[in-house]
Amino acid sequence: MNERFDRSVEAAARLRRLVPGGAHTYAKGPDQYPADCAPIIARGAGAHVWDVDGNEYVEYGSGLRSVILGHAHPKVTEAVSRQIGLGTNFVRPAALELEAAEAFLSAVPTMEMVKFAKNGSDVTTAAVKLARAHTGRDLVAICTDQPFFSTDDWFIGATPMDAGIPEQIRRLTVGFPYGDLDAVRRLFEAHPDRIACLVLEPVSGALVPPPDYLRDLIDLAHEHGALVVVDEMITGFRWALQGAHALVGARPDLCTFGKGIGNGFAVSALAGKRDIMEYGGLDTDTDRVFLLSTTHGAESAGLAALIATIEVHREEGTSERLAINGRALREALTPVIAEAGLADHLTILGRDCNLVFATLDADLRPSQPFRTLFMRQLIRHGVVGPSFVVSSALNAADIEVTVRAVEAAAPVYAAALERGDATPDLGGPSVKPVFRRRS
């Protein structure tokens, strides 16, 4: 059992003094992990990480789902190292940019043009800008059953963390529920000729849409003169190399990719139909869109990682491997949870390649304190992560470590349910939702 966390606790306190929120991504912040055992990571290899105290963990959800092949995958590391030796940024496009564009569009054949950037927020905001230019409309409709699309004002203004965003901006974003075409029809009727685009992930957690939902949604949007932007940050390369939209035979107007497409390296992609993407190009007769023009958008290390990741996908069947690993993990943990009498309180949800856990209290309500308790026990027994999202590096031994950690956590969880209070087992304050108005 891991018991030494002094260096991690001290480093976390220093980070909090120097970096707003204690991390460069809110989901990695100190309020998202148990206070007395929130590891600060020193290194990783495959599905394992080591913290600054020397504790070793099986890691899930690596890099917010971005490290899809496992840490330091040799083919990706070799490709990036080789490219760094050739230079990383130039005054004109590198030949690598052509190679990366061809590789990406071959992997995602529903799209006709692509532009690269460094993070998902930038490319999704660029997609919204294209949609507004193409339609001449101002409203953006987002799926309210999905948690995150961008750090930019058009999205954050629709969350509880809307401080600093003018009311005029907040009024330009409206919402719709996942899987309900009639609700979208009513939204178009309520805002005639004003909605530029619908923005959504192709799938939404455990919610099951009607058959052909995404294709019908695209048709409905087009009937009303709007575009559809599909956010493939989580699903792209994880559900399938070509994206989850292709699995259901849909062709959105624009797609955005990030996270796993570079196995943790900084690379994202805006892809779409040629006539729409060209608003940001040189072959258009309309007013030009200042699309993505960033110093590091085509920086070579990220593009080399992208190309290598695509090659590994094809060679190793990564999407299939992720599904196999997740299925094996679910099948191993389900009986452990049931035997402990926790099947109604500790549930494993989601697609096999993208498993999450839900922690419910004695009244079967989602509970942040019970989430804290469960994560704390996992960490103390060698497993770290906000979910059970697997990488392709996970193996049978890692699953066995996870089973033992859940077995150790189960009686602590059950005792807290019995007394109706998880507080004694939290090690400090409870974890909190990322999107909240006050700290």
Short mmCIF file of C-alpha atoms in Angstrom, two decimals:
data_model
loop_
_atom_site.label_atom_id
_atom_site.label_comp_id
_atom_site.label_asym_id
_atom_site.label_seq_id
_atom_site.Cartn_x
_atom_site.Cartn_y
_atom_site.Cartn_z
CA MET A 1 0.00 0.00 0.00
CA ASN A 2 1.29 3.48 -0.86
CA GLU A 3 1.68 5.51 2.34
CA ARG A 4 4.27 8.18 1.54
CA PHE A 5 2.91 11.35 -0.07
CA ASP A 6 4.91 14.09 1.71
CA ARG A 7 6.71 15.32 -1.41
CA SER A 8 3.53 15.32 -3.48
CA VAL A 9 1.63 17.27 -0.83
CA GLU A 10 4.46 19.81 -0.56
CA ALA A 11 4.79 20.17 -4.34
CA ALA A 12 1.02 20.59 -4.70
CA ALA A 13 1.07 23.41 -2.13
CA ARG A 14 3.85 25.18 -4.04
CA LEU A 15 1.97 24.77 -7.31
CA ARG A 16 -1.13 26.30 -5.78
CA ARG A 17 0.87 29.39 -4.77
CA LEU A 18 2.46 29.78 -8.20
CA VAL A 19 -0.19 28.55 -10.66
CA PRO A 20 -3.86 29.66 -10.44
CA GLY A 21 -5.88 26.57 -9.60
CA GLY A 22 -2.73 24.58 -8.82
CA ALA A 23 -2.57 23.04 -12.29
CA HIS A 24 -2.70 24.09 -15.93
CA THR A 25 -5.92 22.12 -16.48
CA TYR A 26 -8.74 22.45 -13.94
CA ALA A 27 -9.48 18.73 -14.18
CA LYS A 28 -5.97 18.02 -12.83
CA GLY A 29 -6.31 20.47 -9.94
CA PRO A 30 -5.94 19.73 -6.21
CA ASP A 31 -9.70 20.04 -5.72
CA GLN A 32 -10.17 17.00 -7.99
CA TYR A 33 -8.16 14.55 -5.84
CA PRO A 34 -7.99 13.58 -2.15
CA ALA A 35 -5.95 16.25 -0.38
CA ASP A 36 -3.60 13.95 1.54
CA CYS A 37 -2.69 11.69 -1.40
CA ALA A 38 -2.83 13.62 -4.65
CA PRO A 39 0.24 12.41 -6.53
CA ILE A 40 2.51 14.81 -8.38
CA ILE A 41 3.83 12.72 -11.27
CA ALA A 42 7.55 12.35 -11.95
CA ARG A 43 7.48 9.98 -14.94
CA GLY A 44 5.44 7.40 -16.83
CA ALA A 45 5.95 4.28 -18.90
CA GLY A 46 3.18 2.33 -20.57
CA ALA A 47 0.17 2.22 -18.26
CA HIS A 48 2.23 3.08 -15.17
CA VAL A 49 3.31 6.34 -13.53
CA TRP A 50 5.58 7.14 -10.58
CA ASP A 51 5.13 10.13 -8.29
CA VAL A 52 7.76 12.34 -6.68
CA ASP A 53 7.60 10.19 -3.53
CA GLY A 54 8.54 7.09 -5.53
CA ASN A 55 5.08 5.48 -5.42
CA GLU A 56 4.11 3.47 -8.49
CA TYR A 57 0.57 3.39 -9.92
CA VAL A 58 -1.48 1.85 -12.65
CA GLU A 59 -2.85 4.97 -14.29
CA TYR A 60 -6.24 5.47 -15.94
CA GLY A 61 -7.45 8.41 -18.01
CA SER A 62 -3.85 9.31 -18.82
CA GLY A 63 -3.42 12.93 -19.88
CA LEU A 64 -7.20 13.53 -19.82
CA ARG A 65 -7.60 10.55 -22.20
CA SER A 66 -4.85 11.76 -24.54
CA VAL A 67 -2.16 9.14 -23.88
CA ILE A 68 -4.02 6.51 -25.84
CA LEU A 69 -1.04 4.18 -26.54
CA GLY A 70 0.54 4.46 -23.08
CA HIS A 71 3.37 6.71 -21.93
CA ALA A 72 6.58 6.90 -23.96
CA HIS A 73 5.40 4.57 -26.71
CA PRO A 74 8.67 3.70 -28.49
CA LYS A 75 7.47 4.39 -32.03
CA VAL A 76 6.06 7.80 -31.11
CA THR A 77 9.07 8.71 -29.00
CA GLU A 78 11.45 7.71 -31.78
CA ALA A 79 9.53 9.69 -34.42
CA VAL A 80 9.43 12.82 -32.27
CA SER A 81 13.10 12.55 -31.30
CA ARG A 82 14.11 12.14 -34.93
CA GLN A 83 12.07 15.17 -35.97
CA ILE A 84 13.42 17.36 -33.18
CA GLY A 85 16.88 16.69 -34.57
CA LEU A 86 15.74 18.17 -37.89
CA GLY A 87 14.26 21.34 -36.40
CA THR A 88 10.88 22.17 -34.95
CA ASN A 89 9.57 25.39 -36.53
CA PHE A 90 10.39 27.22 -39.76
CA VAL A 91 9.59 30.38 -41.69
CA ARG A 92 7.71 28.40 -44.36
CA PRO A 93 5.63 25.20 -44.19
CA ALA A 94 7.66 22.06 -43.59
CA ALA A 95 7.31 18.98 -45.79
CA LEU A 96 6.07 17.29 -42.61
CA GLU A 97 2.93 19.44 -42.73
CA LEU A 98 1.97 17.94 -46.07
CA GLU A 99 2.73 14.44 -44.80
CA ALA A 100 0.64 15.02 -41.67
CA ALA A 101 -2.32 16.44 -43.62
CA GLU A 102 -2.29 13.49 -46.02
CA ALA A 103 -1.99 11.00 -43.16
CA PHE A 104 -4.84 12.58 -41.21
CA LEU A 105 -7.24 12.85 -44.14
CA SER A 106 -6.46 9.27 -45.11
CA ALA A 107 -7.35 8.22 -41.56
CA VAL A 108 -10.52 10.38 -41.50
CA PRO A 109 -11.82 10.05 -45.08
CA THR A 110 -15.15 11.81 -44.43
CA MET A 111 -13.28 15.12 -44.26
CA GLU A 112 -11.67 17.00 -47.18
CA MET A 113 -9.37 19.59 -45.60
CA VAL A 114 -7.57 19.88 -42.27
CA LYS A 115 -5.80 22.54 -40.25
CA PHE A 116 -3.68 21.73 -37.21
CA ALA A 117 -3.36 23.52 -33.89
CA LYS A 118 -2.20 22.71 -30.36
CA ASN A 119 -5.38 22.30 -28.31
CA GLY A 120 -8.98 21.32 -28.74
CA SER A 121 -10.48 24.62 -27.65
CA ASP A 122 -8.82 26.52 -30.48
CA VAL A 123 -10.01 24.21 -33.24
CA THR A 124 -13.57 23.99 -31.91
CA THR A 125 -13.78 27.77 -31.65
CA ALA A 126 -12.42 27.98 -35.20
CA ALA A 127 -15.20 25.63 -36.33
CA VAL A 128 -17.79 27.91 -34.74
CA LYS A 129 -16.26 30.91 -36.53
CA LEU A 130 -16.46 29.08 -39.87
CA ALA A 131 -20.09 28.16 -39.24
CA ARG A 132 -20.98 31.76 -38.47
CA ALA A 133 -19.21 32.98 -41.60
CA HIS A 134 -20.81 30.33 -43.79
CA THR A 135 -24.35 30.94 -42.52
CA GLY A 136 -24.21 34.63 -41.69
CA ARG A 137 -25.83 33.80 -38.33
CA ASP A 138 -24.77 34.51 -34.76
CA LEU A 139 -26.25 31.88 -32.40
CA VAL A 140 -24.43 28.68 -31.46
CA ALA A 141 -26.37 25.70 -30.08
CA ILE A 142 -24.45 23.34 -27.78
CA CYS A 143 -25.42 19.92 -26.43
CA THR A 144 -26.13 20.48 -22.75
CA ASP A 145 -25.69 16.81 -21.83
CA GLN A 146 -21.98 17.01 -22.66
CA PRO A 147 -19.48 18.65 -20.33
CA PHE A 148 -16.95 20.64 -22.32
CA PHE A 149 -16.27 22.15 -25.74
CA SER A 150 -13.87 25.08 -25.35
CA THR A 151 -12.18 27.46 -22.95
CA ASP A 152 -13.46 30.35 -25.08
CA ASP A 153 -16.27 32.72 -24.18
CA TRP A 154 -18.92 31.28 -26.50
CA PHE A 155 -18.89 28.08 -24.41
CA ILE A 156 -17.70 29.08 -20.94
CA GLY A 157 -20.38 31.77 -20.87
CA ALA A 158 -22.92 28.92 -20.75
CA THR A 159 -21.35 27.38 -17.62
CA PRO A 160 -21.48 28.43 -13.95
CA MET A 161 -17.91 29.80 -14.35
CA ASP A 162 -19.04 32.71 -16.51
CA ALA A 163 -17.26 35.47 -14.58
CA GLY A 164 -15.56 37.93 -16.92
CA ILE A 165 -17.76 37.11 -19.91
CA PRO A 166 -20.12 39.87 -21.10
CA GLU A 167 -23.84 39.20 -21.05
CA GLN A 168 -24.00 39.96 -24.79
CA ILE A 169 -21.69 36.99 -25.45
CA ARG A 170 -23.56 34.68 -23.10
CA ARG A 171 -26.83 35.36 -24.94
CA LEU A 172 -25.34 34.04 -28.20
CA THR A 173 -25.19 30.43 -26.97
CA VAL A 174 -28.27 28.24 -26.57
CA GLY A 175 -28.59 24.58 -25.64
CA PHE A 176 -30.26 21.34 -26.64
CA PRO A 177 -30.44 17.87 -25.02
CA TYR A 178 -28.73 14.85 -26.53
CA GLY A 179 -30.84 12.38 -28.50
CA ASP A 180 -34.00 14.51 -28.75
CA LEU A 181 -34.66 15.66 -32.32
CA ASP A 182 -37.96 17.29 -31.40
CA ALA A 183 -36.17 19.51 -28.90
CA VAL A 184 -33.82 20.65 -31.66
CA ARG A 185 -36.80 21.36 -33.94
CA ARG A 186 -38.31 23.53 -31.21
CA LEU A 187 -34.98 25.32 -30.81
CA PHE A 188 -34.88 26.20 -34.50
CA GLU A 189 -38.50 27.40 -34.29
CA ALA A 190 -37.68 29.57 -31.27
CA HIS A 191 -34.70 31.16 -33.07
CA PRO A 192 -35.64 31.26 -36.76
CA ASP A 193 -32.73 31.91 -39.13
CA ARG A 194 -30.34 32.64 -36.25
CA ILE A 195 -28.61 29.36 -35.36
CA ALA A 196 -25.30 28.98 -37.18
CA CYS A 197 -24.43 25.51 -35.95
CA LEU A 198 -25.09 22.66 -33.57
CA VAL A 199 -22.02 21.58 -31.57
CA LEU A 200 -21.97 18.14 -29.99
CA GLU A 201 -19.93 15.03 -29.34
CA PRO A 202 -21.02 12.11 -31.53
CA VAL A 203 -21.90 10.06 -28.45
CA SER A 204 -22.87 11.10 -24.93
CA GLY A 205 -21.77 8.86 -22.09
CA ALA A 206 -24.34 6.24 -21.18
CA LEU A 207 -27.17 8.03 -23.02
CA VAL A 208 -28.48 5.95 -25.91
CA PRO A 209 -29.86 8.00 -28.82
CA PRO A 210 -32.54 6.85 -31.26
CA PRO A 211 -31.30 4.92 -34.31
CA ASP A 212 -29.64 7.14 -36.92
CA TYR A 213 -29.71 10.09 -34.50
CA LEU A 214 -26.55 11.81 -35.72
CA ARG A 215 -27.44 11.45 -39.40
CA ASP A 216 -30.98 12.71 -38.75
CA LEU A 217 -29.63 15.61 -36.69
CA ILE A 218 -27.38 16.66 -39.57
CA ASP A 219 -30.31 16.48 -41.99
CA LEU A 220 -32.47 18.53 -39.60
CA ALA A 221 -29.78 21.19 -39.20
CA HIS A 222 -29.36 21.46 -42.97
CA GLU A 223 -33.12 21.83 -43.42
CA HIS A 224 -32.88 24.91 -41.21
CA GLY A 225 -29.76 26.30 -42.86
CA ALA A 226 -27.39 25.43 -40.01
CA LEU A 227 -24.19 23.37 -39.88
CA VAL A 228 -23.17 20.55 -37.54
CA VAL A 229 -19.82 20.56 -35.73
CA VAL A 230 -18.90 17.18 -34.23
CA ASP A 231 -16.39 17.28 -31.38
CA GLU A 232 -14.28 14.10 -31.59
CA MET A 233 -11.81 15.05 -28.85
CA ILE A 234 -12.63 11.98 -26.79
CA THR A 235 -13.98 9.65 -29.45
CA GLY A 236 -11.58 10.32 -32.33
CA PHE A 237 -8.97 7.52 -32.63
CA ARG A 238 -10.45 5.93 -29.45
CA TRP A 239 -13.78 4.68 -30.83
CA ALA A 240 -12.21 4.28 -34.25
CA LEU A 241 -9.34 5.80 -36.18
CA GLN A 242 -11.77 7.53 -38.55
CA GLY A 243 -13.87 8.96 -35.72
CA ALA A 244 -17.09 7.88 -34.06
CA HIS A 245 -19.20 9.79 -36.59
CA ALA A 246 -18.01 7.45 -39.35
CA LEU A 247 -19.11 4.39 -37.37
CA VAL A 248 -22.74 5.50 -37.73
CA GLY A 249 -22.41 6.59 -41.35
CA ALA A 250 -22.67 10.30 -40.61
CA ARG A 251 -20.82 13.10 -42.39
CA PRO A 252 -20.77 16.33 -40.36
CA ASP A 253 -19.85 19.64 -41.88
CA LEU A 254 -16.91 20.10 -39.54
CA CYS A 255 -15.10 17.86 -37.05
CA THR A 256 -12.58 18.66 -34.36
CA PHE A 257 -9.99 16.22 -33.03
CA GLY A 258 -7.38 16.34 -30.27
CA LYS A 259 -6.33 14.36 -27.18
CA GLY A 260 -5.36 10.88 -28.41
CA ILE A 261 -4.37 11.81 -31.95
CA GLY A 262 -0.80 12.55 -30.82
CA ASN A 263 -0.56 10.19 -27.83
CA GLY A 264 -0.21 13.08 -25.40
CA PHE A 265 1.78 15.43 -27.62
CA ALA A 266 0.24 18.84 -28.31
CA VAL A 267 -1.66 18.51 -31.57
CA SER A 268 -5.29 19.07 -32.54
CA ALA A 269 -7.14 19.23 -35.83
CA LEU A 270 -10.00 21.11 -37.43
CA ALA A 271 -11.31 19.13 -40.38
CA GLY A 272 -14.24 19.65 -42.67
CA LYS A 273 -15.83 19.98 -46.05
CA ARG A 274 -13.76 21.91 -48.56
CA ASP A 275 -16.30 24.63 -49.34
CA ILE A 276 -16.54 25.54 -45.65
CA MET A 277 -12.87 25.20 -44.76
CA GLU A 278 -11.92 27.44 -47.70
CA TYR A 279 -13.47 30.43 -45.93
CA GLY A 280 -10.16 30.45 -44.05
CA GLY A 281 -8.08 29.86 -47.17
CA LEU A 282 -6.98 31.59 -50.35
CA ASP A 283 -9.43 30.13 -52.87
CA THR A 284 -12.64 31.87 -51.88
CA ASP A 285 -14.63 34.74 -53.40
CA THR A 286 -16.25 35.59 -50.05
CA ASP A 287 -14.93 37.64 -47.14
CA ARG A 288 -12.04 35.73 -45.63
CA VAL A 289 -12.16 34.22 -42.14
CA PHE A 290 -9.08 34.66 -39.97
CA LEU A 291 -9.11 31.01 -39.06
CA LEU A 292 -6.18 29.38 -37.27
CA SER A 293 -2.91 31.25 -37.61
CA THR A 294 -0.66 30.35 -34.70
CA THR A 295 3.10 30.24 -34.28
CA HIS A 296 3.09 26.68 -33.02
CA GLY A 297 0.15 25.24 -34.96
CA ALA A 298 2.41 23.15 -37.20
CA GLU A 299 5.31 22.71 -34.77
CA SER A 300 7.04 19.56 -35.87
CA ALA A 301 7.08 17.43 -32.71
CA GLY A 302 3.28 17.32 -32.51
CA LEU A 303 2.89 16.49 -36.20
CA ALA A 304 5.52 13.76 -35.99
CA ALA A 305 3.62 12.30 -33.02
CA LEU A 306 0.37 12.44 -35.01
CA ILE A 307 1.82 10.55 -37.96
CA ALA A 308 3.43 7.93 -35.72
CA THR A 309 0.21 7.49 -33.72
CA ILE A 310 -1.75 6.85 -36.92
CA GLU A 311 0.85 4.27 -38.00
CA VAL A 312 0.66 2.50 -34.63
CA HIS A 313 -3.14 2.45 -34.83
CA ARG A 314 -3.00 0.65 -38.14
CA GLU A 315 -0.23 -1.74 -37.13
CA GLU A 316 -1.56 -2.67 -33.70
CA GLY A 317 -5.33 -2.25 -34.09
CA THR A 318 -5.39 0.30 -31.28
CA SER A 319 -9.14 0.95 -31.17
CA GLU A 320 -9.81 -2.79 -30.98
CA ARG A 321 -7.14 -3.17 -28.27
CA LEU A 322 -8.71 -0.39 -26.21
CA ALA A 323 -12.10 -2.11 -26.40
CA ILE A 324 -10.59 -5.45 -25.40
CA ASN A 325 -8.73 -3.93 -22.45
CA GLY A 326 -11.78 -2.04 -21.22
CA ARG A 327 -14.00 -5.08 -21.55
CA ALA A 328 -11.54 -7.19 -19.57
CA LEU A 329 -11.37 -4.53 -16.85
CA ARG A 330 -15.16 -4.25 -16.61
CA GLU A 331 -15.56 -8.03 -16.47
CA ALA A 332 -12.93 -8.28 -13.73
CA LEU A 333 -14.34 -5.49 -11.55
CA THR A 334 -18.08 -6.14 -11.86
CA PRO A 335 -18.15 -9.32 -9.72
CA VAL A 336 -15.86 -7.75 -7.12
CA ILE A 337 -18.24 -4.84 -6.70
CA ALA A 338 -21.28 -7.14 -6.64
CA GLU A 339 -19.77 -9.50 -4.06
CA ALA A 340 -19.11 -6.51 -1.80
CA GLY A 341 -22.81 -5.56 -2.00
CA LEU A 342 -22.00 -2.29 -3.76
CA ALA A 343 -23.54 -2.88 -7.18
CA ASP A 344 -26.13 -0.13 -6.60
CA HIS A 345 -23.58 2.36 -5.27
CA LEU A 346 -20.40 1.88 -7.28
CA THR A 347 -21.12 1.49 -10.98
CA ILE A 348 -18.94 1.22 -14.07
CA LEU A 349 -20.43 3.00 -17.08
CA GLY A 350 -19.60 3.83 -20.65
CA ARG A 351 -18.18 2.18 -23.74
CA ASP A 352 -15.46 -0.38 -23.07
CA CYS A 353 -12.78 1.94 -24.45
CA ASN A 354 -13.97 4.82 -22.26
CA LEU A 355 -15.07 3.51 -18.87
CA VAL A 356 -15.98 5.82 -16.00
CA PHE A 357 -17.07 5.05 -12.46
CA ALA A 358 -20.04 6.58 -10.64
CA THR A 359 -20.09 6.83 -6.85
CA LEU A 360 -23.50 6.93 -5.18
CA ASP A 361 -24.38 7.47 -1.53
CA ALA A 362 -26.81 5.53 0.65
CA ASP A 363 -29.74 7.31 -1.03
CA LEU A 364 -28.37 6.38 -4.49
CA ARG A 365 -27.47 9.98 -5.28
CA PRO A 366 -24.20 10.85 -7.03
CA SER A 367 -21.77 11.81 -4.30
CA GLN A 368 -18.54 13.79 -4.39
CA PRO A 369 -17.57 12.64 -0.87
CA PHE A 370 -17.94 8.99 -1.87
CA ARG A 371 -15.96 9.73 -5.03
CA THR A 372 -13.21 11.15 -2.81
CA LEU A 373 -13.29 8.08 -0.58
CA PHE A 374 -13.07 5.70 -3.52
CA MET A 375 -10.28 7.57 -5.31
CA ARG A 376 -8.31 7.82 -2.06
CA GLN A 377 -8.47 4.08 -1.48
CA LEU A 378 -7.46 3.37 -5.08
CA ILE A 379 -4.46 5.71 -4.82
CA ARG A 380 -3.33 4.19 -1.53
CA HIS A 381 -3.47 0.77 -3.19
CA GLY A 382 -1.60 1.64 -6.36
CA VAL A 383 -4.22 2.92 -8.84
CA VAL A 384 -4.65 6.56 -9.88
CA GLY A 385 -7.13 8.19 -12.22
CA PRO A 386 -10.41 10.07 -12.34
CA SER A 387 -11.96 7.21 -14.33
CA PHE A 388 -11.24 3.72 -15.64
CA VAL A 389 -10.39 4.96 -19.15
CA VAL A 390 -7.78 2.54 -20.48
CA SER A 391 -4.76 2.89 -22.73
CA SER A 392 -3.69 0.19 -25.15
CA ALA A 393 -0.68 -0.44 -22.85
CA LEU A 394 -2.85 -1.85 -20.06
CA ASN A 395 -2.26 -5.55 -19.45
CA ALA A 396 -3.58 -8.44 -17.36
CA ALA A 397 -1.22 -7.70 -14.48
CA ASP A 398 -2.42 -4.09 -14.37
CA ILE A 399 -6.02 -5.27 -14.24
CA GLU A 400 -5.16 -7.57 -11.35
CA VAL A 401 -3.62 -4.64 -9.45
CA THR A 402 -6.84 -2.71 -10.07
CA VAL A 403 -8.98 -5.61 -8.85
CA ARG A 404 -6.98 -5.76 -5.61
CA ALA A 405 -7.33 -2.00 -5.14
CA VAL A 406 -11.11 -2.15 -5.58
CA GLU A 407 -11.26 -5.12 -3.20
CA ALA A 408 -9.44 -3.01 -0.60
CA ALA A 409 -11.69 -0.01 -1.22
CA ALA A 410 -14.96 -1.95 -1.03
CA PRO A 411 -15.20 -2.51 2.76
CA VAL A 412 -14.27 1.12 3.45
CA TYR A 413 -17.01 2.24 1.05
CA ALA A 414 -19.52 -0.19 2.60
CA ALA A 415 -18.74 1.00 6.15
CA ALA A 416 -19.24 4.63 5.12
CA LEU A 417 -22.61 3.73 3.57
CA GLU A 418 -23.61 1.94 6.77
CA ARG A 419 -22.90 4.97 8.95
CA GLY A 420 -24.25 7.38 6.30
CA ASP A 421 -21.09 9.48 6.31
CA ALA A 422 -17.93 9.27 4.19
CA THR A 423 -16.18 12.17 5.94
CA PRO A 424 -13.82 10.16 8.18
CA ASP A 425 -12.28 8.49 5.11
CA LEU A 426 -11.65 11.54 2.92
CA GLY A 427 -8.24 12.67 4.21
CA GLY A 428 -9.37 16.28 3.89
CA PRO A 429 -12.02 18.18 1.94
CA SER A 430 -14.20 16.40 -0.59
CA VAL A 431 -13.39 16.73 -4.26
CA LYS A 432 -15.63 19.18 -6.12
CA PRO A 433 -17.12 19.65 -9.59
CA VAL A 434 -14.86 21.56 -11.98
CA PHE A 435 -17.65 23.89 -13.10
CA ARG A 436 -18.80 25.77 -10.00
CA ARG A 437 -19.30 29.47 -9.42
CA ARG A 438 -17.37 29.75 -6.14
CA SER A 439 -14.28 27.92 -4.87
#
